[in-house]
Short mmCIF file of C-alpha atoms and ligand atoms in Angstrom, two decimals:
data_model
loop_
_atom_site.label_atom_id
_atom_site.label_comp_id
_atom_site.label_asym_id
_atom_site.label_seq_id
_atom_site.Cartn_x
_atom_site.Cartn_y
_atom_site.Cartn_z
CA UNK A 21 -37.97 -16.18 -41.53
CA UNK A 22 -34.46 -15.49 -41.77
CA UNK A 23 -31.84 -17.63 -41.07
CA UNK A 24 -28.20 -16.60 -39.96
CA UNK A 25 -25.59 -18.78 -41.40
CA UNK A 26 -22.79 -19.41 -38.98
CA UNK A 27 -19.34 -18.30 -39.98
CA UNK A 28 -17.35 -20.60 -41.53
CA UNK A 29 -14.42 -20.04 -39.10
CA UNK A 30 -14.81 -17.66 -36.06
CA UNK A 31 -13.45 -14.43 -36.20
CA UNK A 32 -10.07 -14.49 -35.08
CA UNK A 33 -10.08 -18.57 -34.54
CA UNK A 34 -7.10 -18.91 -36.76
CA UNK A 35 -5.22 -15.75 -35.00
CA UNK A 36 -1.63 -17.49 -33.80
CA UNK A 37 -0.78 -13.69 -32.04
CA UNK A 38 -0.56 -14.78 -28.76
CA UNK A 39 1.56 -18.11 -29.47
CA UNK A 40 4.96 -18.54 -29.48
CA UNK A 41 6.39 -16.91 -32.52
CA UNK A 42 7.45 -20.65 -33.46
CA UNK A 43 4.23 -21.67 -33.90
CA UNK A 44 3.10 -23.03 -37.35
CA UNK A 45 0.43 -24.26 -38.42
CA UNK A 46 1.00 -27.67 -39.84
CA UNK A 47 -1.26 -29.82 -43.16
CA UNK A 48 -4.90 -31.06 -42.00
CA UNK A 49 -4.94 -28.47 -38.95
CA UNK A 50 -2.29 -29.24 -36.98
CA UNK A 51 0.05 -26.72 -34.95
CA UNK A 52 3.64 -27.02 -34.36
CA UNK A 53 5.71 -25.10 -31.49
CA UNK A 54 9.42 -25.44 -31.71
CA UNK A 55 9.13 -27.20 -34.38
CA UNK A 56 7.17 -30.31 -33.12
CA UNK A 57 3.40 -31.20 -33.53
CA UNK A 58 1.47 -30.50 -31.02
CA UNK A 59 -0.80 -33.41 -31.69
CA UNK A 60 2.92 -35.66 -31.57
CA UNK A 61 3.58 -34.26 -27.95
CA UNK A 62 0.16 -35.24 -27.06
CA UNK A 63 0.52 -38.85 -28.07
CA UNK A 64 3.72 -39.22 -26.68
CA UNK A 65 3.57 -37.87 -23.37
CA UNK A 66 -0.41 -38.01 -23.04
CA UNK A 67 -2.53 -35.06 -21.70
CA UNK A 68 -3.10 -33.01 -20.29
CA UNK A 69 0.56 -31.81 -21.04
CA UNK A 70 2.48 -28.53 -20.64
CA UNK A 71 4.20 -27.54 -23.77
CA UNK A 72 7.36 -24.88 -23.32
CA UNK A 73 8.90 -23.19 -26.00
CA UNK A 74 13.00 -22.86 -25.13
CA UNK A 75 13.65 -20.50 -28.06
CA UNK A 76 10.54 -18.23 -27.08
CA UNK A 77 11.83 -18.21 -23.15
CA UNK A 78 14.95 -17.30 -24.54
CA UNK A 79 14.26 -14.62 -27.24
CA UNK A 80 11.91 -13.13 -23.81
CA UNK A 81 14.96 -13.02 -22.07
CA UNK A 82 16.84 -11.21 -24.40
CA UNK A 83 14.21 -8.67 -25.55
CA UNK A 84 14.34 -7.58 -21.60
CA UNK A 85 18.24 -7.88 -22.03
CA UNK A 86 18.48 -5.67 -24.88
CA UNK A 87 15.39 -3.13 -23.27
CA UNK A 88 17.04 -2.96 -19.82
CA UNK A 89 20.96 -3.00 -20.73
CA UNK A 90 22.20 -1.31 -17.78
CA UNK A 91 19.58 -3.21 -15.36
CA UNK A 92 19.48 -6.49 -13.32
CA UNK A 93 16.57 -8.30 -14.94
CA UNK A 94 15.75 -10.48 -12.33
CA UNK A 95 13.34 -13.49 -13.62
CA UNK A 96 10.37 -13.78 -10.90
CA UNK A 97 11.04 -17.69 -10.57
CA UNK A 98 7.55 -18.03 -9.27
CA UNK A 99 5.84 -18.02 -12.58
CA UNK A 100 7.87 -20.99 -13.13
CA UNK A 101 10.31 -22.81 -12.09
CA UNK A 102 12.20 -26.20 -12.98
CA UNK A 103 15.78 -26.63 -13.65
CA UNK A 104 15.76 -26.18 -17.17
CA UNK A 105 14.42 -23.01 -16.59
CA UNK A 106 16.93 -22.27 -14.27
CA UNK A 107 19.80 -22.82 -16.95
CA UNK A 108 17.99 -20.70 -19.53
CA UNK A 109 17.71 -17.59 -17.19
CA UNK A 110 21.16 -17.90 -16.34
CA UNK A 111 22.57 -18.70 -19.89
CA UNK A 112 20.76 -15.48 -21.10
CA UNK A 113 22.44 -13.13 -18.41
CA UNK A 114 19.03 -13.03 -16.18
CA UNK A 115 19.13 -12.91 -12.30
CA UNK A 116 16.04 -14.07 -10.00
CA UNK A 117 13.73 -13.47 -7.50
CA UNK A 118 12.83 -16.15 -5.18
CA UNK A 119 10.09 -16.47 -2.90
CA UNK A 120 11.06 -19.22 -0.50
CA UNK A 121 13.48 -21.79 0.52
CA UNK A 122 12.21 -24.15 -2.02
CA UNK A 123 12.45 -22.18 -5.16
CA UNK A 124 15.65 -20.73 -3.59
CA UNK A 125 17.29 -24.55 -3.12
CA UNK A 126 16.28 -25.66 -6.61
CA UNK A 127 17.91 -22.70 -8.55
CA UNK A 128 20.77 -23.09 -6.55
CA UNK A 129 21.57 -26.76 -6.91
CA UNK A 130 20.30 -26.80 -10.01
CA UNK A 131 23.26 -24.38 -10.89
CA UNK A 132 22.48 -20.65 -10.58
CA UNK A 133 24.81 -18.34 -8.78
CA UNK A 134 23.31 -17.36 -5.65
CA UNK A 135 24.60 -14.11 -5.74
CA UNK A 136 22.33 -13.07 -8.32
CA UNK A 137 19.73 -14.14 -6.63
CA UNK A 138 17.01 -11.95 -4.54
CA UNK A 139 14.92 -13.27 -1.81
CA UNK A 140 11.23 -12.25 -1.47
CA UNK A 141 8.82 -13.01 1.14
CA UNK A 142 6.02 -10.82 3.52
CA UNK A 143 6.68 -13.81 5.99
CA UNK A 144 9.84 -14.97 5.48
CA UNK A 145 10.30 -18.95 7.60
CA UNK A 146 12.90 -19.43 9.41
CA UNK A 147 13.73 -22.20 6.89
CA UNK A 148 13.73 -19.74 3.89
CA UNK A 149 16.16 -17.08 6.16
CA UNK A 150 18.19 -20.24 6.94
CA UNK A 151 18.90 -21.39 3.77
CA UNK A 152 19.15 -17.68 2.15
CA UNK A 153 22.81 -16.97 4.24
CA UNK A 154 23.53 -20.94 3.90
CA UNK A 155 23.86 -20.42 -0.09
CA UNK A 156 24.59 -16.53 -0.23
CA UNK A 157 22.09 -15.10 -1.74
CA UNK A 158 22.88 -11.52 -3.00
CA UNK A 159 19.74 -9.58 -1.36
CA UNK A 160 17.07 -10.25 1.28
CA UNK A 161 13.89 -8.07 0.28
CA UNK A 162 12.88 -6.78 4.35
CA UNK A 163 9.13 -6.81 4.07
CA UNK A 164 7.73 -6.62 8.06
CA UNK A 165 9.26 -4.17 10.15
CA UNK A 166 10.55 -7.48 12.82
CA UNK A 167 12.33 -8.93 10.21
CA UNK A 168 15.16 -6.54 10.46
CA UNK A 169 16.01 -8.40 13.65
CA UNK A 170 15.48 -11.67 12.62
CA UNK A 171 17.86 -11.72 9.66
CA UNK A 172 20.48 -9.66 11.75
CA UNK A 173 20.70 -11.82 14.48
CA UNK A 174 20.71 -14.68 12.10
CA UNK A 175 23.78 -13.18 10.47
CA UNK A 176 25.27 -13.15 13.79
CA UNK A 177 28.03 -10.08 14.64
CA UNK A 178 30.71 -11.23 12.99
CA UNK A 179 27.86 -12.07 9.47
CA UNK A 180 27.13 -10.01 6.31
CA UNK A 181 24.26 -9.63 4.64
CA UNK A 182 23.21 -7.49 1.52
CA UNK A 183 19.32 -6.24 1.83
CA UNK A 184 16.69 -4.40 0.26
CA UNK A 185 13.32 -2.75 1.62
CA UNK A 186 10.05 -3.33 0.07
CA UNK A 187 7.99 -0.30 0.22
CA UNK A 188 4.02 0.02 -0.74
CA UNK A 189 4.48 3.34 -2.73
CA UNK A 190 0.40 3.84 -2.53
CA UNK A 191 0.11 2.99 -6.41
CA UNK A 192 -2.79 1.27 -7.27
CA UNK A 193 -2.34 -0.71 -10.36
CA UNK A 194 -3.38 -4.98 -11.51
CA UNK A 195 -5.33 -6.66 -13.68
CA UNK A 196 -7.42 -7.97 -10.73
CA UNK A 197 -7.61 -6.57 -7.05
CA UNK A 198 -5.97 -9.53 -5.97
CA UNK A 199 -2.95 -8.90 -7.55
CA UNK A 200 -2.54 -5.69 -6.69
CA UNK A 201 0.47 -4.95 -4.08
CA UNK A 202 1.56 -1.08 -4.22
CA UNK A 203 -1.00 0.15 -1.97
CA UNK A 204 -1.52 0.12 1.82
CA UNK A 205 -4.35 -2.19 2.02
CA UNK A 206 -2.27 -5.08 1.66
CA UNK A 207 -0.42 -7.18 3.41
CA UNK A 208 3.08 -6.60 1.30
CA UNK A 209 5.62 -3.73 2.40
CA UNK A 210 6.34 -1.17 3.98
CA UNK A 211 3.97 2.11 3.64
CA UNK A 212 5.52 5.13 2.34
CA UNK A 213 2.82 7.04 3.30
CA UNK A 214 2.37 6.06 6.90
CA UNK A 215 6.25 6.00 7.55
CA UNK A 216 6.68 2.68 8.25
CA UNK A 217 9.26 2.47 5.28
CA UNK A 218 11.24 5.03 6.81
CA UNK A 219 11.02 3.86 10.63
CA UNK A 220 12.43 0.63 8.95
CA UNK A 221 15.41 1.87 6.95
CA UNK A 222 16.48 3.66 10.35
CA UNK A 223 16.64 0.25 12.25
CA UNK A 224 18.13 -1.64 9.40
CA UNK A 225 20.85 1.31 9.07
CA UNK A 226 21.80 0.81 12.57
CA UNK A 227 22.27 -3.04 12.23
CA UNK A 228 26.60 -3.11 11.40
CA UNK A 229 26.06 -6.95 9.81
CA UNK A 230 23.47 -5.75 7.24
CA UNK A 231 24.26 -3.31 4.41
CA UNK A 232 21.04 -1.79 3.03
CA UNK A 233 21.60 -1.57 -1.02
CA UNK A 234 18.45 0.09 -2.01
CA UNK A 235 14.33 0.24 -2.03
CA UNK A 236 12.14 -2.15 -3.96
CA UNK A 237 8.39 -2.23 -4.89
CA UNK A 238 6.38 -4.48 -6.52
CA UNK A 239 3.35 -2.32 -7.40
CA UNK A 240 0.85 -5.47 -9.05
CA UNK A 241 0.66 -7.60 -12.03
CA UNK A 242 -0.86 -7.54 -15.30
CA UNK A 243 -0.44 -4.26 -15.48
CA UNK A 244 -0.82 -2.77 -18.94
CA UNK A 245 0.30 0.87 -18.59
CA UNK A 246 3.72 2.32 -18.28
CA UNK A 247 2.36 5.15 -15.87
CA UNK A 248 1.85 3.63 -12.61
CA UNK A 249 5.45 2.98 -12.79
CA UNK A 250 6.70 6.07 -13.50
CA UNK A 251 4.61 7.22 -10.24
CA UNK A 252 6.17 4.48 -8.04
CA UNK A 253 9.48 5.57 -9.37
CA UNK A 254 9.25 9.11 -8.41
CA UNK A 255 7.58 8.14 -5.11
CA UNK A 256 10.95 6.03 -4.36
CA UNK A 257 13.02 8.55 -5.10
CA UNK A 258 11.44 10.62 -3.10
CA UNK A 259 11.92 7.98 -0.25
CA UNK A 260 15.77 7.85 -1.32
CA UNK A 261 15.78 11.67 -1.10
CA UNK A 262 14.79 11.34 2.61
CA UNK A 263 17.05 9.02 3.10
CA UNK A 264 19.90 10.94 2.36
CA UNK A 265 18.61 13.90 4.26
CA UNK A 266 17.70 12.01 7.19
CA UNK A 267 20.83 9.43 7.33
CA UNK A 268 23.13 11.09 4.80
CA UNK A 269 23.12 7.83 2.83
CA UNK A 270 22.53 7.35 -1.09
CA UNK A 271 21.51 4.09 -1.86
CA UNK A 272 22.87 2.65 -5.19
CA UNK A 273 20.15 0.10 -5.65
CA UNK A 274 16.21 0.79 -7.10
CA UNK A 275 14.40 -3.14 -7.68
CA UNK A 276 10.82 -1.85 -9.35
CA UNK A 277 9.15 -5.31 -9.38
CA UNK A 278 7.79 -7.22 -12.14
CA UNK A 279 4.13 -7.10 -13.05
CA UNK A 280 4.56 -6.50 -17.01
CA UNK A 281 1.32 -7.25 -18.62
CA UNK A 282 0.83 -10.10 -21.89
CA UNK A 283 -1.75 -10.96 -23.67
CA UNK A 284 -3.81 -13.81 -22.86
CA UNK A 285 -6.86 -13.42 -26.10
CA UNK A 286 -5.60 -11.59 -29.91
CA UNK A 287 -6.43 -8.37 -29.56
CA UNK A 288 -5.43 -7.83 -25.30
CA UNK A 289 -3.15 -5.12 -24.28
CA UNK A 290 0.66 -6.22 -23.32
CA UNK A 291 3.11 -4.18 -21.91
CA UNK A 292 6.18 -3.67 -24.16
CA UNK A 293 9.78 -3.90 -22.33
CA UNK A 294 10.91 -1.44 -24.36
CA UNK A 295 8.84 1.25 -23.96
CA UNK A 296 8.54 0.23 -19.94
CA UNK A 297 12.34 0.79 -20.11
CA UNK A 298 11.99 4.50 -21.59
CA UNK A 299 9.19 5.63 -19.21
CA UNK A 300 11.37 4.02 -16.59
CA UNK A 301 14.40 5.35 -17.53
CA UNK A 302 13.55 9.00 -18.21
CA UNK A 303 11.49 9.12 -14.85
CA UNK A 304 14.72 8.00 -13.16
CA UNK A 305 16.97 10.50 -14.55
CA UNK A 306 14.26 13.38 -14.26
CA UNK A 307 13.51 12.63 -10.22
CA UNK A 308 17.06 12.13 -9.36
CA UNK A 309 17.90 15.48 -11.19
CA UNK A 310 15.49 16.88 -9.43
CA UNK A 311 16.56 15.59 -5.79
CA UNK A 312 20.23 15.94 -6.67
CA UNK A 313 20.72 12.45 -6.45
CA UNK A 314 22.87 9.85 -8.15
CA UNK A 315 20.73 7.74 -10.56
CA UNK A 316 20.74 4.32 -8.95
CA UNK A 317 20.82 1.03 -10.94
CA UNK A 318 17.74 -0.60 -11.58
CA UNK A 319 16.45 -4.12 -11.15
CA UNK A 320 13.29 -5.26 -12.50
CA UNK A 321 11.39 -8.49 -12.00
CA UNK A 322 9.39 -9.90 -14.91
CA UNK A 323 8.02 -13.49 -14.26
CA UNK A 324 4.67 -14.12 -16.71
CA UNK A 325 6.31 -11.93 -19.25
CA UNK A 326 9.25 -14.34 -19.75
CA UNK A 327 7.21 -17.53 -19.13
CA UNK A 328 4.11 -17.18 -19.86
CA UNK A 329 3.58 -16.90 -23.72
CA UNK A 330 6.15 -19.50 -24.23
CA UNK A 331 4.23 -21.96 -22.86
CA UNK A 332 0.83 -24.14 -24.31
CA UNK A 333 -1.68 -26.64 -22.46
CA UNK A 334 -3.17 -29.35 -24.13
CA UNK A 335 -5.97 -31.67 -23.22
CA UNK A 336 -7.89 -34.13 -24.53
CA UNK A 337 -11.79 -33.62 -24.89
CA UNK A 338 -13.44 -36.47 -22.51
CA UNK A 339 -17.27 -35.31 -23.10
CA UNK A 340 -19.51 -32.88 -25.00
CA UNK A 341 -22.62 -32.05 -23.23
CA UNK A 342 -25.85 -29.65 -24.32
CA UNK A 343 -27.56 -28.24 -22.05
CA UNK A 344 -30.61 -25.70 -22.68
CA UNK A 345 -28.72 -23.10 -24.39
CA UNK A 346 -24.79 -23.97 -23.52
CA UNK A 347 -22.53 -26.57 -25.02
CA UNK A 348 -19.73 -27.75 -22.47
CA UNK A 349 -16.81 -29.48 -23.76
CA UNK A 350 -15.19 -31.29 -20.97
CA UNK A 351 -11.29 -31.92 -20.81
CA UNK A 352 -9.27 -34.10 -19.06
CA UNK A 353 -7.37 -31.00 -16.80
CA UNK A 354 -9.31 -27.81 -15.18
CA UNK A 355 -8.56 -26.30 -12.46
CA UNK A 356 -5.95 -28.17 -10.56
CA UNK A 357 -3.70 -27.31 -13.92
CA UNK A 358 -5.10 -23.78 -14.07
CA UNK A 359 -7.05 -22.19 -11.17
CA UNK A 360 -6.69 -18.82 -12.62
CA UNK A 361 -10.16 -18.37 -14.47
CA UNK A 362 -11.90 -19.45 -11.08
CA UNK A 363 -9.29 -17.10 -8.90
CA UNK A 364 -8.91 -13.76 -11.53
CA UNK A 365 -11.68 -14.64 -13.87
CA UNK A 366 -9.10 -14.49 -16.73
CA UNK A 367 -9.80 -15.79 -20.16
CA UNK A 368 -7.71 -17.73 -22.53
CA UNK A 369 -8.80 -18.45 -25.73
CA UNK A 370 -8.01 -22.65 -26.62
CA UNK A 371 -7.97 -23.48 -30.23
CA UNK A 372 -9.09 -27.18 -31.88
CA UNK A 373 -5.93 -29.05 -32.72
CA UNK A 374 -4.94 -31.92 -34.53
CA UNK A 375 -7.36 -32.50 -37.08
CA UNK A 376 -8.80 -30.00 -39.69
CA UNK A 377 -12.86 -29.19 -38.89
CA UNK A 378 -15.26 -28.28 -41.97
CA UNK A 379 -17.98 -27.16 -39.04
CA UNK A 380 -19.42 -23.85 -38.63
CA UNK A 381 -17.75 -22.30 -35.70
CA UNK A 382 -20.54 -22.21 -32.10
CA UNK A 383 -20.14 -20.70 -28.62
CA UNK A 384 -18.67 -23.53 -26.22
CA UNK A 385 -17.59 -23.14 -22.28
CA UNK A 386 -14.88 -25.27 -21.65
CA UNK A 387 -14.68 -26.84 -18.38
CA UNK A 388 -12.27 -29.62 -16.40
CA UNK A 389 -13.16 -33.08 -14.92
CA UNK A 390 -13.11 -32.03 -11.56
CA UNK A 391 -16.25 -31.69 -9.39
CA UNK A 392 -17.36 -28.23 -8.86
CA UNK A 393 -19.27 -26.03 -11.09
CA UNK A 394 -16.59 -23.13 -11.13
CA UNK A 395 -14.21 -25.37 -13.01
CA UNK A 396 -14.58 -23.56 -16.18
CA UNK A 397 -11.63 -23.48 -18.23
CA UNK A 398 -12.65 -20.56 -20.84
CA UNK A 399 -16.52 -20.02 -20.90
CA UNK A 400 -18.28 -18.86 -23.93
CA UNK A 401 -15.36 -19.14 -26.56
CA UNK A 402 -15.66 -19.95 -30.56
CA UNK A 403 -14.58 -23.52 -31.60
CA UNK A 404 -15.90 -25.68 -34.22
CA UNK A 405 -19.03 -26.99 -33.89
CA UNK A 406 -18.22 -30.86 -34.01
CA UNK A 407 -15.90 -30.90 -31.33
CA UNK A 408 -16.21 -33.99 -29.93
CA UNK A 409 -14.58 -36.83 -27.18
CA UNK A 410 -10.85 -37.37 -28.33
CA UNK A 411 -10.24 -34.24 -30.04
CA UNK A 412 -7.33 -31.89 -28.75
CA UNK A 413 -7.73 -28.35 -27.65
CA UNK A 414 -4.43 -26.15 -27.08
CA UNK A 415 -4.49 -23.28 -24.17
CA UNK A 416 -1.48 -20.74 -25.37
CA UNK A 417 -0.31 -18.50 -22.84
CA UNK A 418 -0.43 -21.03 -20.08
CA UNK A 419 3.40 -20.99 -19.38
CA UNK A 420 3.41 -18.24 -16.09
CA UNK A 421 1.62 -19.32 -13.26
CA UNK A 422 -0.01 -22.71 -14.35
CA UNK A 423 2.20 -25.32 -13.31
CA UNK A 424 2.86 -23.18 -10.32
CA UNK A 425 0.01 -22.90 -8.78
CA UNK A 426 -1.48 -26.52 -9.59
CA UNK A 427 -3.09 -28.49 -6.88
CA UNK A 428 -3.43 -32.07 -6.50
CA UNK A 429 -7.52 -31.55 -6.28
CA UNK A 430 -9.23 -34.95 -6.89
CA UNK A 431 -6.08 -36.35 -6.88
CA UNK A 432 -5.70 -35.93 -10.63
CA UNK A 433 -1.98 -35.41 -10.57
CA UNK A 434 0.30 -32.30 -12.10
CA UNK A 435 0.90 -32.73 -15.99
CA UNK A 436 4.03 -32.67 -17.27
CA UNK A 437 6.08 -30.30 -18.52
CA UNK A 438 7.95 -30.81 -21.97
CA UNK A 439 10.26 -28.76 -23.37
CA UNK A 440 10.33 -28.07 -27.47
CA UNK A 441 13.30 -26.66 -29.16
CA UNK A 442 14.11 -26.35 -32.69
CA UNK A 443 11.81 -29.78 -33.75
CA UNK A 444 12.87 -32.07 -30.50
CA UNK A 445 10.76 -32.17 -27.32
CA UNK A 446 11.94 -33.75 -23.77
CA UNK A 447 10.34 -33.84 -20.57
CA UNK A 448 11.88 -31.47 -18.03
CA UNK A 449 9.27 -32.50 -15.24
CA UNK A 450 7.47 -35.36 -14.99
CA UNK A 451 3.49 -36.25 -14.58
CA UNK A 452 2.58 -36.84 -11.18
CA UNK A 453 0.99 -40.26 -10.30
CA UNK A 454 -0.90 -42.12 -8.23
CA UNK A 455 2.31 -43.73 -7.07
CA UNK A 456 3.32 -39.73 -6.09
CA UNK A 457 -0.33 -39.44 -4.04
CA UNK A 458 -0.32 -42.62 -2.55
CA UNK A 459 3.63 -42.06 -1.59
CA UNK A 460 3.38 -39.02 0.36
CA UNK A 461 0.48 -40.48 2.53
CA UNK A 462 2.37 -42.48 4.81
CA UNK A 463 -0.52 -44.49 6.42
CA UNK A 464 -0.99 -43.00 9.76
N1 LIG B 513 8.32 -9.51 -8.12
C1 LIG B 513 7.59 -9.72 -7.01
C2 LIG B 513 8.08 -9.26 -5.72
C3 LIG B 513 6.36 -10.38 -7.12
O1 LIG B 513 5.63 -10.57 -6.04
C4 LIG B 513 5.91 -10.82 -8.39
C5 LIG B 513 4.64 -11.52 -8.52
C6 LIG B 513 6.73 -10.60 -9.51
C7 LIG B 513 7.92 -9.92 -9.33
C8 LIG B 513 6.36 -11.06 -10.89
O2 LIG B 513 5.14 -10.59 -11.34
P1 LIG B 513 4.73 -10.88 -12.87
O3 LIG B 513 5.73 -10.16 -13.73
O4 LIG B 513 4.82 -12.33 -13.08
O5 LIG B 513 3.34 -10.38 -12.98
N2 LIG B 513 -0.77 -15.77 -9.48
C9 LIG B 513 -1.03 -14.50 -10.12
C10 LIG B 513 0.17 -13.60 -10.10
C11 LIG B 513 0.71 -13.32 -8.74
C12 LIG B 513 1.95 -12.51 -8.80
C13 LIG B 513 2.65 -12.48 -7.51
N3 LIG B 513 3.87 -11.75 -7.53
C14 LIG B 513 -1.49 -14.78 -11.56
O6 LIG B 513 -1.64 -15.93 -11.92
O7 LIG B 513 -1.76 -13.83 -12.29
#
């Protein structure tokens, strides 16, 4: 019989590529980001606990800074938002794209100039409208063909208001069908294709109190490839060739979305700013040399390329069950912290923290405390094979669209978000509570 020893560490268990570049591993296994111990940050503010790196938000913002110099980099605030965040965007030159009246009010009182500010929205509440002229934001993004008249009349005649069209340029492109958005089958935009875009631009052109400063599209997310951009681009310059033929007007504005791909596992595809900004760039110039147009100035929107490798999770193992053939280690989050393995069947890859393991590495699913079956975490990842109650395990890549999209599901309560900078953490947002739950249910 032959037996098959199991590696000694797992094959790529000890890769730190998708981490903050702060991270460093620390004596006896432990992991530091921003210069404090993960393990520390646990204790301290208990788990599960959102860990953001300030210097890796920061040095994100800048690479995008230095690859888009002539652009509006607009930060998608919807990957993540809190008032810290806020200041960082706007320290490092950013703009951003809201996506309601809530995201909209906290950037704004928390400091950021609302002219720099674009609002998003396929159904836009008359709250988010409201408070959009209230604080002056710089664009409304039309997306239905009745908001035209909505907004306009909500200007009023003697009003101004700078706006954008969102068009579905028929580009197919995502890491998961539900996160695709540059095609007609879905419910954002305009259609290119159909004419809808065009039919809106005319009624928009003939409002006086609106002044229409360009096109936008937002063509998906987690897209890894530079080329379905470069299509979308020449599509919308098509559109702005129209334009000027059928309305003799050039419009100086072209917002192509966000969607810029990271990797969540060593080894996955990201999409580079850089070379996004070449393909971009030499697409513009060649289509609007071609239609004898101006080249307009670009806005882009990245959200979970800013946030989302800056940030960690960390739990706390609660149970360690075999069943048949699986081991599930059980944390204290899931997905009320992280629905997106259950919604886009993405996978993360968590590592052991905290203490140093001499045990062969095994195949472990990691799930959550909450009750359903589909609360798996990462299923079928390498981690030492004595994992047990009260050890740590560390998500990276868990800073875009975590914190976000949590739910209060079994009334387990939001973790916390701390901030670590150059070997100091602070809490920017707190841990919901009990007290929060019981707070908001006023009896009835
Ligand atoms: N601009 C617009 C108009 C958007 O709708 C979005 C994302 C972005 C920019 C930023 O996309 P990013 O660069 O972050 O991919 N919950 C999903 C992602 C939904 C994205 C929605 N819109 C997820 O967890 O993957």
């Amino acid at each position: 019989m032959t037996v098959t020893a199991l590696p000694e560490v797992a094959p790529g268990a000890d890769d730190l590529s998708v981490w903050p570049a702060s991270a460093d591993r620390l004596p006896h296994g432990g992991l530091a980001v921003g210069g404090v111990s993960l393990a520390e940050i646990a204790d301290r503010f208990e788990t599960p606990v959102y860990v953001l790196d300030e210097g890796e938000v920061r040095a994100r913002c800048r690479a995008y800074r230095a690859a888009f110099p002539d652009a509006d980099v607009l930060y998608a605030a919807k990957a993540f938002l809190s008032r810290a965040m806020v200041r960082w965007v706007e320290e490092e030159g950013l703009g951003l794209d809201v996506c309601s009246a809530g995201e909209l009010e906290l950037a704004v009182t928390a400091g950021f100039p609302a002219d720099r500010v674009v609002l998003h929205g396929n159904a836009k509440s008359p709250r988010d409208i409201e408070a959009a002229l209230r604080l002056g934001v710089g664009r409304i993004v039309i997306d239905s063909s009745s908001e035209t008249a909505r907004i306009a009349a909500a200007v009023g005649t003697g009003g101004f208001q700078r706006v954008m069209v969102r068009v579905s340029p028929g580009v197919s492109a995502g890491g998961h069908e539900k996160i695709r958005t540059g095609t007609d089958d879905q419910k954002f935009g305009l259609s290119l294709a159909d004419g809808s875009a065009q039919h809106a631009i005319a009624r928009i052109l003939g409002q006086p109190q609106l002044e229409l400063t360009g096109l936008h599209c937002h063509i998906g997310s987690q897209i890894t490839e530079v080329r379905p951009y470069v299509t979308a681009v020449r599509r919308m310059v098509g559109l702005m060739a129209r334009i000027r033929d059928s309305h003799g007007v050039v419009l100086p504005e072209l917002d192509m979305g966000g969607g810029h791909a990271i990797a969540y596992r060593p080894g996955e595809a990201a999409l580079d700013p850089a070379v996004l900004a070449r393909g971009l760039r030499a697409e513009l110039a060649a289509s609007c040399a071609a239609a004898r147009l101006p080249v307009p100035r670009l806005a882009i929107e990245p959200g979970r390329a800013v946030a989302g490798p800056a940030g960690v999770a960390v739990y706390r193992v609660l149970a360690v069950k075999h069943t048949g053939e699986r081991v599930f280690v059980a944390v204290d989050g899931g997905m009320s912290d992280n629905p997106r393995p259950a919604l886009y069947g993405v996978r993360y890859a968590p590592r052991l923290i905290g203490r140093r393991s001499a045990a062969g590495a095994r195949t472990a699913t990691v799930v959550g405390r909450h009750c359903e079956a589909g609360d798996v975490l990462a299923a079928d990842v390498e981690l030492p094979g004595d994992v047990h109650p009260g050890d740590l395990l560390a998500v990276p890549v868990a800073g875009a669209y975590h914190l976000s999209m949590a739910s209060g599901y079994n009334m387990v309560g939001r973790p916390p978000v701390v901030a670590v900078h150059e070997g100091t953490a602070r809490l920017l947002v707190r841990r919901e509570t009990l007290a929060d739950f019981r707070g908001r249910d006023i009896g009835g």
